Every structure is written in structure tokens, then in C-alpha cells.
Amino acid sequence: AITTGASSGDVRIAWTDTRTGSWNLFYRSSTNGGASWSGETRISSYVPGYNYITPTGFGLPYGDYFQMAVDDRGSTQLAWGEAGSYAGPGNIWTAHN
């Protein structure tokens, strides 16, 4: 996902990948239109009590549920789905950065 903030050059991106061996959601931002970027931040995290979430990530993305927006305070709001399989059951998670 990609979105822009109110300021010129404010670009924010988020994506999922499996570099840890499990799925995770990552985030980066730029204040100069993408000429340089912040360090990567892992947004998804371990939550005890869900059998498809481990300290290294989650089982699979759940459906096409992945959105990002910038609120009127300039905070990035993220929502995504994750599950143990594409068939579910899964959950929708939210975070802000």
C-alpha cells in the first residue's frame, strides 16, 4: 500500500513479505518524495493466544484486507488481515505509526 501525507514529498509505504520465514507487515516513510527513506519498521507483532502468530510472524495474509491512510493529525493508520491459512479463520488487526 502507498499513501501520501499533507506535506509536499510526504510518502508512506507498507507491505508484507516473508523474509523471516513467516509473513510480516513492514512500513517506511519519506519526507522528500522518495529520494530517501526512513528505516523499516515491522508493524505486525507477536500476540499470545493466536495459534497462527509466532515471534517471527504470522501464517498467511487473510484475504485482500490491507489498507493504509494518513489521519488529520498526520499519523499513519494501518489495517490488515492475517490467518493460519487463506481459508481462515483469521483476524483483522490495526496499528498506527
Short mmCIF file of C-alpha atoms in Angstrom, two decimals:
data_model
loop_
_atom_site.label_atom_id
_atom_site.label_comp_id
_atom_site.label_asym_id
_atom_site.label_seq_id
_atom_site.Cartn_x
_atom_site.Cartn_y
_atom_site.Cartn_z
CA ALA A 1 0.00 0.00 0.00
CA ILE A 2 1.12 3.55 -0.63
CA THR A 3 -0.32 6.84 0.59
CA THR A 4 0.70 10.46 0.92
CA GLY A 5 0.51 12.91 3.79
CA ALA A 6 -0.47 16.58 3.77
CA SER A 7 3.07 17.91 3.23
CA SER A 8 4.73 18.01 -0.16
CA GLY A 9 7.01 14.98 -0.51
CA ASP A 10 5.34 13.02 2.34
CA VAL A 11 5.10 9.43 1.05
CA ARG A 12 4.38 6.33 3.13
CA ILE A 13 4.51 2.68 2.09
CA ALA A 14 3.65 -0.61 3.76
CA TRP A 15 3.96 -4.16 2.50
CA THR A 16 4.05 -7.79 3.60
CA ASP A 17 6.88 -10.22 2.97
CA THR A 18 8.35 -13.46 4.31
CA ARG A 19 12.00 -12.55 4.96
CA THR A 20 11.76 -14.02 8.50
CA GLY A 21 10.26 -17.28 7.23
CA SER A 22 6.77 -16.08 8.22
CA TRP A 23 4.61 -13.21 6.96
CA ASN A 24 5.01 -9.74 8.48
CA LEU A 25 3.83 -6.22 7.74
CA PHE A 26 6.55 -3.56 7.29
CA TYR A 27 6.42 0.23 6.94
CA ARG A 28 8.69 3.05 5.68
CA SER A 29 8.19 6.75 5.04
CA SER A 30 9.83 9.56 3.10
CA THR A 31 9.65 13.33 3.52
CA ASN A 32 11.31 14.12 0.18
CA GLY A 33 9.18 12.29 -2.35
CA GLY A 34 11.12 9.03 -2.07
CA ALA A 35 14.65 10.36 -2.59
CA SER A 36 15.47 8.84 0.82
CA TRP A 37 13.50 6.65 3.21
CA SER A 38 13.20 6.03 6.94
CA GLY A 39 14.37 2.72 8.31
CA GLU A 40 11.97 -0.18 8.03
CA THR A 41 9.57 -0.74 10.91
CA ARG A 42 7.95 -4.12 11.48
CA ILE A 43 4.29 -3.35 12.24
CA SER A 44 2.94 -6.87 12.81
CA SER A 45 3.98 -8.41 16.11
CA TYR A 46 3.61 -11.49 18.26
CA VAL A 47 0.32 -11.72 20.13
CA PRO A 48 -0.06 -14.67 22.56
CA GLY A 49 -3.21 -16.75 22.22
CA TYR A 50 -3.37 -16.93 18.41
CA ASN A 51 -2.04 -20.25 17.11
CA TYR A 52 -1.04 -18.80 13.71
CA ILE A 53 1.14 -16.00 15.17
CA THR A 54 4.70 -16.74 16.29
CA PRO A 55 7.52 -14.40 17.36
CA THR A 56 8.76 -14.48 13.73
CA GLY A 57 5.42 -13.55 12.14
CA PHE A 58 2.02 -14.86 11.09
CA GLY A 59 0.82 -17.74 8.90
CA LEU A 60 -0.63 -16.01 5.84
CA PRO A 61 -2.29 -12.76 4.79
CA TYR A 62 -6.05 -13.21 5.22
CA GLY A 63 -7.87 -12.16 2.07
CA ASP A 64 -7.16 -8.80 0.49
CA TYR A 65 -7.65 -6.88 3.71
CA PHE A 66 -4.80 -4.38 3.77
CA GLN A 67 -5.29 -0.62 3.90
CA MET A 68 -3.28 2.42 4.91
CA ALA A 69 -4.29 6.07 5.36
CA VAL A 70 -2.96 9.24 6.98
CA ASP A 71 -5.32 10.82 9.53
CA ASP A 72 -5.84 14.54 10.12
CA ARG A 73 -3.12 14.51 12.81
CA GLY A 74 -0.56 13.14 10.35
CA SER A 75 -0.45 9.62 11.86
CA THR A 76 -0.38 6.59 9.59
CA GLN A 77 -3.30 4.22 10.21
CA LEU A 78 -2.94 0.62 9.03
CA ALA A 79 -5.38 -2.30 8.88
CA TRP A 80 -4.61 -5.82 7.66
CA GLY A 81 -5.84 -9.38 7.89
CA GLU A 82 -3.82 -12.39 8.95
CA ALA A 83 -4.58 -16.07 9.47
CA GLY A 84 -3.11 -19.54 9.55
CA SER A 85 -4.44 -20.25 6.05
CA TYR A 86 -6.17 -18.44 3.22
CA ALA A 87 -9.39 -20.20 4.21
CA GLY A 88 -9.24 -18.77 7.75
CA PRO A 89 -10.27 -18.35 10.37
CA GLY A 90 -8.41 -15.08 10.60
CA ASN A 91 -8.47 -11.69 12.22
CA ILE A 92 -8.30 -8.05 11.22
CA TRP A 93 -5.60 -6.03 13.01
CA THR A 94 -4.99 -2.29 13.21
CA ALA A 95 -1.98 -0.16 14.13
CA HIS A 96 -0.80 3.40 13.83
CA ASN A 97 2.65 4.79 13.32
#
